[in-house]
XYZ file of C-alpha atoms in Angstrom:
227
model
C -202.213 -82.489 20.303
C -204.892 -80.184 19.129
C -205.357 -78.759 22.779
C -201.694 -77.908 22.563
C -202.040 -76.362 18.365
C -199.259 -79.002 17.437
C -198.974 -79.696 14.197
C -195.330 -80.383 13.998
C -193.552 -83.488 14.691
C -193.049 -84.152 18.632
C -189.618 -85.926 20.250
C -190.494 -86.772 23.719
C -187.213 -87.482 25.620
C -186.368 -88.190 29.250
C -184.975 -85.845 30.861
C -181.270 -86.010 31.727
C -179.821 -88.384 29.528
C -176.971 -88.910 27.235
C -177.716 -91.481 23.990
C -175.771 -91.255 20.724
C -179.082 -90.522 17.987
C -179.250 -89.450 14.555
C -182.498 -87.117 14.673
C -182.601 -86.532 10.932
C -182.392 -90.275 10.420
C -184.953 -91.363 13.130
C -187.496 -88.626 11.187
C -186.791 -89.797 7.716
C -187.770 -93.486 9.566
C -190.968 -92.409 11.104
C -192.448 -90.251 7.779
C -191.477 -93.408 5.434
C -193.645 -95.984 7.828
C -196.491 -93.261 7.754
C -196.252 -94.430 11.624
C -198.198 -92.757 14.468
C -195.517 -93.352 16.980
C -191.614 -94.581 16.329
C -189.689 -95.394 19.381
C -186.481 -95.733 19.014
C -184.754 -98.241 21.876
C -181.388 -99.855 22.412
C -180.426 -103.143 23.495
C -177.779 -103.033 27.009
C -176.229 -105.937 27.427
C -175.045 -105.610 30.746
C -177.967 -104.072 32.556
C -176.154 -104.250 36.075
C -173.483 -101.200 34.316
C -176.767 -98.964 33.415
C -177.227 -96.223 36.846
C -173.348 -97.044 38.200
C -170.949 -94.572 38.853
C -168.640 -95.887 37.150
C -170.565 -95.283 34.336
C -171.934 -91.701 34.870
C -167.994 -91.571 35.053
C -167.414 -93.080 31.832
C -170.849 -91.253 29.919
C -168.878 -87.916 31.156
C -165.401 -89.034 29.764
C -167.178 -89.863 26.020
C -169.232 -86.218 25.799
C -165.461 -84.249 27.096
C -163.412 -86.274 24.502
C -166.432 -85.977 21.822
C -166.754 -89.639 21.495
C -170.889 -88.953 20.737
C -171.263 -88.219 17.015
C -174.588 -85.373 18.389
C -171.662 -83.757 20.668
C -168.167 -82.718 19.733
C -167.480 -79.448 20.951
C -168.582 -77.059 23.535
C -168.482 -72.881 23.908
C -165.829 -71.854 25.307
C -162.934 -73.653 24.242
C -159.831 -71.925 25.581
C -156.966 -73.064 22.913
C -157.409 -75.184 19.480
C -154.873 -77.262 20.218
C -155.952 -78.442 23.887
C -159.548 -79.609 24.965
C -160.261 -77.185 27.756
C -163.205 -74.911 28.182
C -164.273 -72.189 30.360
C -167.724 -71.564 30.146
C -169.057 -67.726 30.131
C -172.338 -65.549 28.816
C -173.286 -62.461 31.278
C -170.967 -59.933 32.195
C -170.215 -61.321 35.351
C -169.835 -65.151 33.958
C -167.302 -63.647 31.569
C -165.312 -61.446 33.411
C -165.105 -64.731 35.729
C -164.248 -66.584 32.773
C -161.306 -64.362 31.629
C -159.481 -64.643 35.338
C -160.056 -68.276 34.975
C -158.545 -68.766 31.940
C -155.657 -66.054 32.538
C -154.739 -68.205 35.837
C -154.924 -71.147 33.430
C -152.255 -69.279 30.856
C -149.993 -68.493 33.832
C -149.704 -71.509 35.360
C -151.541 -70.946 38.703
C -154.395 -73.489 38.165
C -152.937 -76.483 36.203
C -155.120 -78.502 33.889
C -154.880 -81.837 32.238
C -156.757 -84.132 29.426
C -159.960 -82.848 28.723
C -161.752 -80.524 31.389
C -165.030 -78.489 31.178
C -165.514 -75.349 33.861
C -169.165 -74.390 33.438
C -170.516 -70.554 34.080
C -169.790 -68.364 37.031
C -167.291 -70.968 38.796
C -164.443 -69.653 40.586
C -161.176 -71.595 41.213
C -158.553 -70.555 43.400
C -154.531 -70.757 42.782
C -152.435 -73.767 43.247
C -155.771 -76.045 42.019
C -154.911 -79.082 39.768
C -158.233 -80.184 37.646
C -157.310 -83.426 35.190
C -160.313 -84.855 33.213
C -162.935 -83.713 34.795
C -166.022 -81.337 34.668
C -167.059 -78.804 36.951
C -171.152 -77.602 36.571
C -172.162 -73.668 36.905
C -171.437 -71.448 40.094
C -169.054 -73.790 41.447
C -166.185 -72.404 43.948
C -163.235 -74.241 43.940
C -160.344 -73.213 46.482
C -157.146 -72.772 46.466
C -154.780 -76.134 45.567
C -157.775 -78.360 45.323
C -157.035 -81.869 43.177
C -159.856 -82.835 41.217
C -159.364 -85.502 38.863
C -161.646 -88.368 36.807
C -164.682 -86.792 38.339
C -167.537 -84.481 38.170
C -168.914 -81.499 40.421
C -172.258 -80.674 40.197
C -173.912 -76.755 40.193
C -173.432 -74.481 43.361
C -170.969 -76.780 45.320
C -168.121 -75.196 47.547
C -165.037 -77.196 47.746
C -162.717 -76.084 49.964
C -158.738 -75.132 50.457
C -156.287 -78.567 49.704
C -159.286 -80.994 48.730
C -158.837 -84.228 47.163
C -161.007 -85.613 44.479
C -160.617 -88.159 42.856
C -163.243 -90.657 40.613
C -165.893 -89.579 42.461
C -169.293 -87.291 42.119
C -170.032 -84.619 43.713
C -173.766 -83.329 43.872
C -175.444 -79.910 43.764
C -175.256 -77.473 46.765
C -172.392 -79.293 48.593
C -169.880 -78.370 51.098
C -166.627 -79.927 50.828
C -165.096 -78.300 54.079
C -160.962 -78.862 54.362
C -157.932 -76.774 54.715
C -154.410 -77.248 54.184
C -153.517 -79.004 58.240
C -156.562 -81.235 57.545
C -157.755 -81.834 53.659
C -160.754 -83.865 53.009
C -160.142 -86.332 50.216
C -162.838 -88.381 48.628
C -161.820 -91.170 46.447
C -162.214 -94.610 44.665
C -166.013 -94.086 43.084
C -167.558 -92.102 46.344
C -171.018 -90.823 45.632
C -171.585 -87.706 47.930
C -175.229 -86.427 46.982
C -176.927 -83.207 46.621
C -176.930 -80.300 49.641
C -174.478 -82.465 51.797
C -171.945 -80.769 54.003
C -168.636 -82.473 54.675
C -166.761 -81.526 57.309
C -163.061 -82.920 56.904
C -161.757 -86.579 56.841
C -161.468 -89.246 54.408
C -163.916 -91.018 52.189
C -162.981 -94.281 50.482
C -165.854 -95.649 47.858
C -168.481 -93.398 49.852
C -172.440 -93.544 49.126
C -173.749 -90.833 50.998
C -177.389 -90.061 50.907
C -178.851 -86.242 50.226
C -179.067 -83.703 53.007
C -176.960 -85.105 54.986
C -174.080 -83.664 57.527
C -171.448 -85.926 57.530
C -168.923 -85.019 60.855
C -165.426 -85.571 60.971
C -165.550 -89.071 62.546
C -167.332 -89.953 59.419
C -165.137 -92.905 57.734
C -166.168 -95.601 54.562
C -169.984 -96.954 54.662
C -172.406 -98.354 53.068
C -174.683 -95.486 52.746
C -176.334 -96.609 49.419
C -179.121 -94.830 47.700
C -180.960 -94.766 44.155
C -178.912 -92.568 41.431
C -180.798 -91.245 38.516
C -178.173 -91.860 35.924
């Protein structure tokens, strides 16, 4: 630590993780043993849950509905009285931000439960979003149904879209239209900077970079999340 002139107390956390602490109690701990080194670790009980979907899913559902005492609300909040936020800070996020919310007011996108739209996103008319989040620069096209699931930064999900408990990496290309929507459903994993042309995906693993066509149906495609 000297190298580094720390003199200060150090947390050293893994990166991309959710876990319910209280900081100021886990200090008070450490200075009252005089202790080097406190880790502070959790017993899981059912080890085969920990890295699943289901409960990314879940982990996503406790932060929205501010189920972790560390946290309970989020910028942006559209309305006291219903958990909704639109996310802006630059100009450009904001002024995106205000159309958002003003198609939210009118009754052009409809939301439902508790829903988080990150920066710079853009959703088009007609879109239903229920209990979801939806990560920064995210387009979203016009009467897309997205519910129980979240959509990563910098994905493009196209015109009459279905999704539903599923997630949705970074960079990806839902394509669909209105004569043939592309719905993705029951849990489907689609991972980062895959494009998907349209068709139907039913409990779907599919692994990054890939281009799945339109004869693309329901496999087996698993690979290693880092939940």
């Amino acid at each position: 630590m000297e190298y580094y002139n720390v003199r200060g107390i150090v947390f050293a956390v893994q990166g991309d993780n959710i876990f319910d602490v209280n900081l100021k109690e886990l200090i008070e701990f450490h200075l009252e043993n005089e202790a080097v080194m406190t880790m502070a670790l959790r017993e899981v009980k059912l080890v085969w849950r920990v890295g699943l979907p289901e409960r990314y899913l879940e982990a996503m559902r406790d932060l929205l509905e501010g189920r972790l005492s560390t946290v309970t609300d989020y910028e942006g909040r559209i309305s006291p009285e219903i958990k909704v936020w639109v996310q802006g800070e630059s100009f450009e996020s904001m002024r995106r931000r205000r159309k958002i919310v003003q198609k939210i007011m009118q009754g052009k996108i409809e939301v439902k439960g508790t829903v988080l739209i990150s920066r710079h996103c853009e959703v088009g008319d007609g879109t239903r979003i229920a209990n979801s989040c939806i990560d920064n620069f995210t387009k979203v096209g016009r009467g897309v149904i997205i519910e129980n699931s979240a959509v990563m930064d910098r994905s493009n999900i196209r015109d009459g879209a279905e999704i539903r408990d599923s997630i949705i990496g970074r960079h990806v290309t839902i394509n669909s239209c209105f004569k043939k929507p592309t719905r993705i459903w029951e849990l489907s994993v689609i991972a980062d900077d895959v494009i998907v042309e349209e068709g139907s995906f039913e409990a779907t693993k599919v692994y990054p970079t890939s281009a799945c066509g339109r004869d693309f149906r329901k496999t087996d495609n698993s690979f290693q999340l880092a939940f």
